[in-house]
Short mmCIF file of C-alpha atoms in Angstrom, two decimals:
data_model
loop_
_atom_site.label_atom_id
_atom_site.label_comp_id
_atom_site.label_asym_id
_atom_site.label_seq_id
_atom_site.Cartn_x
_atom_site.Cartn_y
_atom_site.Cartn_z
CA MET A 102 -14.89 -35.29 -21.05
CA LYS A 103 -11.20 -34.19 -20.05
CA ALA A 104 -10.10 -33.63 -16.28
CA VAL A 105 -6.65 -32.43 -15.55
CA LEU A 106 -5.14 -32.56 -11.83
CA PHE A 107 -1.72 -30.98 -11.10
CA PHE A 108 0.24 -31.81 -7.91
CA VAL A 109 4.07 -31.49 -7.78
CA LEU A 110 6.25 -33.77 -5.83
CA PHE A 111 9.66 -32.94 -4.36
CA MET A 112 11.51 -33.36 -1.28
CA LEU A 113 13.27 -30.55 0.59
CA GLU A 114 15.40 -30.72 3.55
CA VAL A 115 16.74 -27.84 5.22
CA CYS A 116 19.39 -27.96 8.14
CA VAL A 117 20.47 -24.77 9.45
CA ALA A 118 22.19 -23.47 12.42
CA LEU A 119 20.90 -19.92 13.32
CA PRO A 120 23.98 -17.58 13.24
CA ALA A 121 24.91 -14.62 15.67
CA HIS A 122 23.62 -11.30 15.05
CA ALA A 123 25.03 -10.27 11.72
CA VAL A 124 26.48 -6.59 11.51
CA GLY A 125 23.40 -4.54 10.26
CA GLU A 126 23.50 -1.02 8.31
CA TYR A 127 24.06 2.36 9.99
CA LEU A 128 21.56 4.76 9.58
CA ARG A 129 21.08 8.36 10.63
CA ILE A 130 18.45 9.00 13.50
CA LYS A 131 16.46 11.25 11.29
CA ASP A 132 15.82 8.33 9.09
CA ILE A 133 14.38 6.22 11.82
CA ALA A 134 12.92 8.61 14.28
CA ARG A 135 10.92 12.14 14.32
CA LEU A 136 10.25 14.66 16.98
CA GLN A 137 7.34 13.84 18.97
CA GLU A 138 5.87 17.40 18.09
CA TRP A 139 6.59 16.99 14.62
CA ARG A 140 3.30 15.65 12.94
CA SER A 141 1.29 16.41 9.98
CA ASN A 142 -2.53 17.48 10.24
CA GLN A 143 -5.34 16.43 7.93
CA LEU A 144 -7.36 18.92 6.06
CA VAL A 145 -10.69 18.55 4.31
CA GLY A 146 -13.02 20.67 1.96
CA TYR A 147 -15.94 20.70 -0.23
CA GLY A 148 -16.20 22.47 -3.51
CA LEU A 149 -17.19 22.53 -7.21
CA VAL A 150 -15.17 21.63 -10.40
CA SER A 151 -16.36 23.04 -13.72
CA GLY A 152 -14.93 22.46 -17.12
CA LEU A 153 -16.24 18.88 -17.76
CA ALA A 154 -17.39 17.94 -21.18
CA GLY A 155 -20.81 16.69 -20.39
CA THR A 156 -19.30 14.09 -17.82
CA GLY A 157 -20.21 16.15 -14.43
CA ASP A 158 -23.10 15.37 -12.07
CA SER A 159 -26.64 14.55 -13.57
CA MET A 160 -29.92 16.07 -12.78
CA ARG A 161 -30.45 13.64 -10.06
CA ASN A 162 -28.06 15.09 -7.69
CA PRO A 163 -29.74 18.20 -6.23
CA ALA A 164 -26.60 19.09 -4.22
CA THR A 165 -24.76 19.98 -7.19
CA ARG A 166 -27.43 22.26 -8.60
CA GLN A 167 -27.78 23.84 -5.23
CA SER A 168 -24.06 24.43 -4.71
CA LEU A 169 -23.80 25.98 -8.40
CA ALA A 170 -26.75 28.27 -7.59
CA ASN A 171 -25.12 29.47 -4.19
CA MET A 172 -21.74 29.84 -5.94
CA LEU A 173 -23.61 32.20 -8.70
CA LYS A 174 -25.28 34.04 -5.97
CA GLN A 175 -21.87 35.58 -4.74
CA PHE A 176 -21.45 37.15 -8.29
CA ASP A 177 -24.82 38.83 -7.75
CA LEU A 178 -26.50 36.27 -10.29
CA THR A 179 -29.62 34.62 -9.03
CA VAL A 180 -30.71 31.31 -11.01
CA PRO A 181 -33.47 29.20 -9.72
CA VAL A 182 -32.06 25.61 -8.73
CA ASP A 183 -34.72 24.01 -10.91
CA GLN A 184 -33.45 25.83 -14.11
CA ILE A 185 -29.82 24.74 -13.46
CA GLN A 186 -29.05 21.63 -16.17
CA SER A 187 -25.27 21.82 -16.65
CA ARG A 188 -23.44 18.37 -16.55
CA ASN A 189 -20.24 20.38 -17.02
CA VAL A 190 -19.86 20.88 -13.19
CA ALA A 191 -19.59 18.23 -10.32
CA ILE A 192 -19.32 18.40 -6.62
CA VAL A 193 -16.23 17.00 -5.20
CA MET A 194 -14.56 16.48 -1.79
CA ILE A 195 -10.80 17.99 -1.30
CA MET A 196 -8.24 16.44 0.88
CA ALA A 197 -4.73 17.77 2.12
CA ASP A 198 -1.95 17.16 4.63
CA LEU A 199 -0.83 20.25 6.37
CA PRO A 200 3.01 19.28 7.16
CA ALA A 201 4.69 20.24 10.18
CA PHE A 202 6.34 23.77 10.24
CA ALA A 203 4.26 24.99 7.52
CA GLN A 204 4.21 28.51 7.13
CA LYS A 205 1.72 31.18 5.65
CA GLY A 206 1.89 31.11 1.94
CA ASP A 207 3.44 27.64 1.58
CA ARG A 208 1.65 25.29 -0.87
CA VAL A 209 0.79 21.78 -0.73
CA ASP A 210 -0.90 19.03 -2.87
CA VAL A 211 -4.50 18.26 -2.82
CA THR A 212 -6.64 15.24 -3.76
CA VAL A 213 -9.87 15.79 -5.38
CA THR A 214 -12.55 13.03 -5.46
CA SER A 215 -15.81 12.98 -6.97
CA ALA A 216 -18.90 13.31 -4.41
CA GLY A 217 -21.80 13.00 -6.83
CA ASP A 218 -22.30 10.75 -9.80
CA ALA A 219 -19.89 12.48 -12.26
CA ARG A 220 -18.72 9.84 -14.72
CA SER A 221 -15.16 11.47 -15.11
CA LEU A 222 -13.24 14.38 -13.79
CA VAL A 223 -10.93 14.96 -16.81
CA GLY A 224 -10.45 18.43 -17.93
CA ALA A 225 -11.94 19.77 -14.58
CA SER A 226 -10.66 22.98 -12.82
CA LEU A 227 -11.53 23.45 -9.09
CA MET A 228 -12.96 26.54 -7.93
CA MET A 229 -11.63 28.28 -4.92
CA ALA A 230 -12.45 26.15 -1.84
CA PRO A 231 -11.55 26.26 1.74
CA LEU A 232 -9.86 23.53 3.55
CA LYS A 233 -10.65 22.90 7.25
CA GLY A 234 -8.87 20.91 10.14
CA ALA A 235 -10.26 19.23 12.96
CA ASP A 236 -10.65 22.40 14.82
CA ASN A 237 -13.06 23.45 12.08
CA LYS A 238 -10.96 26.63 11.37
CA VAL A 239 -9.86 27.40 7.60
CA HIS A 240 -6.26 26.53 7.12
CA ALA A 241 -5.68 26.61 3.49
CA LEU A 242 -7.48 27.50 0.13
CA ALA A 243 -7.44 25.27 -2.75
CA GLN A 244 -7.82 25.94 -6.50
CA GLY A 245 -6.40 24.79 -9.96
CA ALA A 246 -6.45 22.51 -12.48
CA VAL A 247 -7.22 18.94 -11.65
CA SER A 248 -4.74 16.30 -13.17
CA VAL A 249 -6.44 12.93 -13.74
CA GLY A 250 -4.31 9.91 -14.70
CA GLY A 251 -7.10 8.19 -16.45
CA TYR A 252 -10.45 8.47 -18.59
CA LYS A 253 -13.89 6.88 -19.31
CA TYR A 254 -15.65 7.09 -22.49
CA ASP A 255 -19.18 5.38 -23.12
CA ALA A 256 -21.48 5.23 -26.09
CA ASN A 257 -24.32 2.93 -26.99
CA GLY A 258 -23.27 0.65 -24.15
CA ASN A 259 -19.69 0.43 -25.09
CA VAL A 260 -17.29 1.59 -22.14
CA LEU A 261 -13.57 2.54 -22.60
CA GLN A 262 -11.92 3.18 -19.24
CA LYS A 263 -8.48 3.51 -18.00
CA ASN A 264 -7.55 3.74 -14.04
CA HIS A 265 -9.82 5.71 -11.91
CA PRO A 266 -11.17 8.74 -13.56
CA THR A 267 -13.13 10.15 -10.63
CA VAL A 268 -10.10 10.99 -8.71
CA GLY A 269 -7.43 13.59 -9.37
CA MET A 270 -4.70 15.70 -7.79
CA ILE A 271 -3.65 19.37 -7.96
CA PRO A 272 0.17 19.61 -7.53
CA ALA A 273 0.90 22.50 -4.94
CA GLY A 274 -2.97 23.17 -5.47
CA ALA A 275 -3.42 24.72 -1.67
CA ILE A 276 -1.89 27.71 -0.37
CA ILE A 277 -1.37 27.81 3.44
CA GLU A 278 -3.26 30.58 5.31
CA VAL A 279 -2.92 29.73 8.85
CA PRO A 280 0.70 28.85 9.96
CA VAL A 281 1.58 25.55 12.20
CA ASN A 282 1.89 26.32 15.84
CA THR A 283 5.93 25.87 16.31
CA SER A 284 6.14 26.71 20.15
CA MET A 285 8.79 23.97 20.63
CA LEU A 286 11.25 26.24 18.96
CA ASP A 287 10.89 28.85 21.81
CA ALA A 288 13.94 27.87 23.82
CA PRO A 289 13.04 24.17 24.60
CA THR A 290 14.56 22.34 27.50
CA SER A 291 14.18 18.68 26.04
CA VAL A 292 13.08 17.15 22.87
CA ARG A 293 11.58 13.72 22.55
CA LEU A 294 12.38 11.36 19.55
CA LYS A 295 9.60 9.03 18.42
CA LEU A 296 10.91 6.00 16.67
CA SER A 297 9.27 4.83 13.41
CA GLU A 298 9.38 1.18 14.55
CA PRO A 299 9.18 0.78 18.40
CA ASP A 300 11.84 -1.65 19.55
CA TYR A 301 13.71 -1.71 23.11
CA THR A 302 16.84 -2.55 21.51
CA THR A 303 17.04 0.35 18.98
CA ALA A 304 15.74 2.89 21.62
CA SER A 305 18.68 1.92 23.88
CA ARG A 306 21.11 2.06 21.03
CA VAL A 307 20.05 5.66 20.29
CA ALA A 308 20.62 6.74 23.61
CA ARG A 309 23.84 5.31 23.73
CA ALA A 310 24.95 6.90 20.48
CA ILE A 311 23.68 10.48 21.20
CA ASN A 312 25.38 10.37 24.71
CA SER A 313 28.55 9.13 22.94
CA ALA A 314 28.16 11.70 20.21
CA PHE A 315 27.79 14.64 23.04
CA ALA A 316 30.06 13.41 25.27
CA ARG A 317 27.74 13.49 28.23
CA PRO A 318 24.59 11.60 29.47
CA ILE A 319 21.63 13.76 27.79
CA ALA A 320 19.61 10.85 26.17
CA ILE A 321 17.53 8.33 28.05
CA ALA A 322 14.97 5.80 26.30
CA ARG A 323 11.75 6.06 28.15
CA ASP A 324 10.18 3.34 26.37
CA ALA A 325 10.26 1.15 23.23
CA GLY A 326 9.23 3.93 21.22
CA MET A 327 10.73 7.19 22.60
CA VAL A 328 13.95 8.57 23.41
CA GLU A 329 14.11 11.91 25.64
CA VAL A 330 17.22 14.17 24.98
CA ALA A 331 17.95 17.13 27.43
CA VAL A 332 18.75 20.45 25.78
CA ASP A 333 20.70 23.00 27.99
CA GLU A 334 20.56 26.62 27.96
CA GLY A 335 23.35 27.36 25.42
CA GLU A 336 22.09 24.62 23.16
CA SER A 337 18.52 25.92 23.31
CA GLN A 338 19.52 29.15 22.05
CA ARG A 339 21.29 27.51 18.95
CA PHE A 340 18.58 24.83 18.67
CA VAL A 341 18.86 24.52 14.89
CA GLU A 342 22.58 23.71 14.87
CA PHE A 343 21.80 21.14 18.09
CA MET A 344 19.15 19.36 16.08
CA THR A 345 21.46 19.22 12.93
CA LYS A 346 24.03 17.45 15.02
CA LEU A 347 21.42 15.44 16.82
CA GLU A 348 19.57 13.79 13.77
CA ASN A 349 22.79 12.89 11.79
CA VAL A 350 24.02 10.79 14.78
CA MET A 351 24.56 7.13 13.19
CA ILE A 352 23.42 4.10 14.71
CA GLU A 353 22.61 0.56 13.82
CA PRO A 354 19.02 -0.30 14.45
CA ASP A 355 17.39 -3.27 15.13
CA SER A 356 14.39 -5.09 13.87
CA ARG A 357 12.19 -7.99 13.83
CA ALA A 358 12.37 -10.68 11.13
CA ARG A 359 9.56 -10.53 8.90
CA VAL A 360 8.19 -12.35 5.71
CA VAL A 361 5.14 -10.27 3.81
CA VAL A 362 3.21 -12.01 1.43
CA ASN A 363 0.49 -10.77 -0.77
CA GLU A 364 -2.14 -13.13 -1.91
CA ARG A 365 -3.69 -10.79 -4.27
CA THR A 366 -0.62 -10.22 -6.18
CA GLY A 367 1.42 -13.23 -5.54
CA THR A 368 4.17 -11.28 -3.97
CA VAL A 369 6.78 -12.56 -1.38
CA VAL A 370 9.26 -10.18 0.48
CA ALA A 371 11.59 -11.47 3.23
CA GLY A 372 14.13 -9.69 5.31
CA ALA A 373 17.84 -10.41 4.28
CA GLY A 374 19.18 -13.32 6.23
CA ILE A 375 16.03 -14.81 7.56
CA LYS A 376 16.95 -18.50 8.30
CA LEU A 377 15.08 -21.63 8.60
CA SER A 378 15.28 -24.56 10.96
CA ARG A 379 15.39 -28.15 10.05
CA VAL A 380 12.08 -29.02 8.25
CA THR A 381 10.95 -31.52 5.51
CA ILE A 382 8.69 -30.24 2.75
CA ALA A 383 6.83 -32.66 0.64
CA HIS A 384 5.02 -31.09 -2.45
CA GLY A 385 4.07 -32.84 -5.77
CA ASP A 386 3.39 -32.84 -9.38
CA ILE A 387 0.75 -35.57 -10.72
CA LYS A 388 -0.83 -34.90 -14.08
CA LEU A 389 -4.01 -36.93 -14.70
CA SER A 390 -5.67 -36.58 -17.92
CA ILE A 391 -9.09 -38.23 -18.56
CA VAL A 392 -10.00 -38.26 -22.21
CA THR A 393 -13.25 -39.47 -23.64
CA GLU A 394 -13.73 -40.31 -27.23
CA ASN A 395 -17.13 -41.28 -28.91
CA GLN A 396 -17.12 -44.07 -31.39
CA VAL A 397 -20.17 -44.98 -33.70
CA SER A 398 -21.08 -48.88 -34.06
CA GLN A 399 -23.11 -49.81 -37.15
CA PRO A 400 -25.06 -52.88 -37.52
CA THR A 401 -23.19 -55.61 -40.01
CA PHE A 402 -26.07 -55.84 -42.78
CA ILE A 403 -27.49 -52.47 -42.77
CA GLY A 404 -29.90 -53.44 -45.69
CA ARG A 405 -31.30 -56.65 -43.68
CA ALA A 406 -31.72 -55.05 -40.33
CA GLY A 407 -34.86 -56.23 -38.64
CA SER A 408 -36.75 -54.40 -35.79
CA GLY A 409 -34.91 -52.88 -32.99
CA VAL A 410 -31.65 -52.88 -34.93
CA HIS A 411 -30.09 -49.32 -35.23
CA THR A 412 -26.76 -47.45 -34.89
CA VAL A 413 -25.16 -47.22 -31.24
CA VAL A 414 -22.75 -44.28 -30.10
CA VAL A 415 -20.13 -46.15 -27.72
CA PRO A 416 -18.09 -44.16 -25.59
CA SER A 417 -14.13 -44.91 -25.25
CA SER A 418 -12.14 -43.54 -22.55
CA ARG A 419 -8.61 -43.26 -21.96
CA ILE A 420 -6.64 -42.33 -18.83
CA GLU A 421 -2.98 -40.88 -18.95
CA VAL A 422 -1.00 -40.36 -15.80
CA ALA A 423 2.37 -38.46 -15.79
CA GLU A 424 4.35 -37.93 -12.68
CA ALA A 425 7.33 -35.78 -12.01
CA ASN A 426 9.28 -36.38 -9.14
CA GLN A 427 12.06 -33.58 -8.14
CA SER A 428 14.44 -33.55 -5.11
CA ILE A 429 16.33 -30.67 -3.73
CA THR A 430 18.55 -30.79 -0.57
CA GLN A 431 20.31 -27.74 0.94
CA SER A 432 21.98 -26.86 3.92
CA GLY A 433 22.10 -23.32 5.69
CA THR A 434 19.13 -22.24 3.74
CA SER A 435 17.57 -18.99 4.15
CA VAL A 436 13.96 -17.81 3.04
CA GLY A 437 15.51 -16.19 -0.17
CA ASP A 438 17.51 -19.48 -1.13
CA LEU A 439 14.16 -21.49 -0.52
CA VAL A 440 12.10 -19.16 -2.84
CA GLN A 441 14.91 -19.49 -5.60
CA ALA A 442 14.90 -23.26 -5.05
CA LEU A 443 11.19 -23.29 -5.67
CA ASN A 444 11.45 -21.23 -8.68
CA LYS A 445 13.79 -23.38 -10.19
CA VAL A 446 11.38 -26.33 -10.27
CA LYS A 447 8.71 -24.05 -11.53
CA VAL A 448 6.49 -23.99 -8.42
CA SER A 449 3.96 -21.13 -8.89
CA THR A 450 4.06 -17.92 -6.45
CA ARG A 451 0.83 -18.74 -4.77
CA ASP A 452 2.19 -22.26 -4.10
CA ILE A 453 5.13 -20.72 -2.61
CA ILE A 454 3.24 -18.77 -0.18
CA ALA A 455 1.21 -21.57 0.92
CA ILE A 456 4.57 -23.55 1.59
CA LEU A 457 5.87 -20.63 3.77
CA GLN A 458 2.51 -20.63 5.68
CA SER A 459 2.95 -24.20 6.29
CA ILE A 460 6.60 -23.88 7.42
CA LYS A 461 5.54 -21.10 9.88
CA ALA A 462 2.91 -23.31 11.16
CA ALA A 463 5.58 -26.20 11.83
CA GLY A 464 7.66 -23.74 13.73
CA ALA A 465 10.65 -23.80 11.52
CA LEU A 466 10.35 -20.02 10.11
CA HIS A 467 11.58 -17.95 12.84
CA ALA A 468 9.99 -14.68 11.50
CA ASP A 469 6.74 -12.62 11.83
CA LEU A 470 4.74 -13.81 8.72
CA ILE A 471 2.45 -11.07 7.51
CA ILE A 472 -0.43 -11.86 5.25
CA GLN A 473 -1.75 -8.93 3.34
#
């Protein structure tokens, strides 16, 4: 019997004085905000794919047979549903995003997912299918060859699979039939900028930067996520030039300190310069090994053994303990420095995540800790 226990021991003392606001990076307004009217719309549809090599929906899926029979009727071919036995077709759901300012004839990418019990969509081609929006109107038509980044083959109980073969894409596979309403371009008197990350400081800086760039007070921060910009009559007639100047105004955005950890993958991502207050961390490494060896005890005189004398198995146990002590002391340490120090002493990523959680609970990590 052998049992192994791992426990790391090191001491870390971090003494930091939180510095003043460091100079950040200047970005364009178009990189951190969008027009309030500028939004995408989701489209969804239902259709059939063909060309599968026997990996389509089985006969247990009546929706597939009914859909194929309905499609054949459109070509003046009537086939009873109970006589359709093809496994080279499958029913799929089709999804796409209708971008802002999309016009008739534009193409968008579509995602195709199996809706039945098809084993794989490799080699599939989507037959023309309408895509509808939330208003239940057809906004696009999709068709084309499905690109699947995987495969699945099985025979006699053996399965060979790569990635997810029941989901695929058709690049530029849908053609827009109904353009997006762009009424905001018809001589607007104001525009509203929505910040990607709502923040009062950033909104205030955006308004000040716009007023400085246009040399007059035309922008005002309504709340943490929106800045309203007035457009006079002359600029509304040259709206494209106005927006070009507006979206290229440079500002220094502000943001909250964040540390993101992913327990599934063991990933730790921290913003630059996130500091730690004074904290002491104890973590150790004790390796305990218990090894049991079985020895055989034989009687001294085997030939003259009497009643009740027999061979006995005697267990012999040995305990070994190895302890490694490590100590690291740093001053002015950030989260990045802490992670590097832990990596030097070969602390696993999951232990680093646990340490960061403990530091946050102790109140020494001045950032939002996001667990994914």
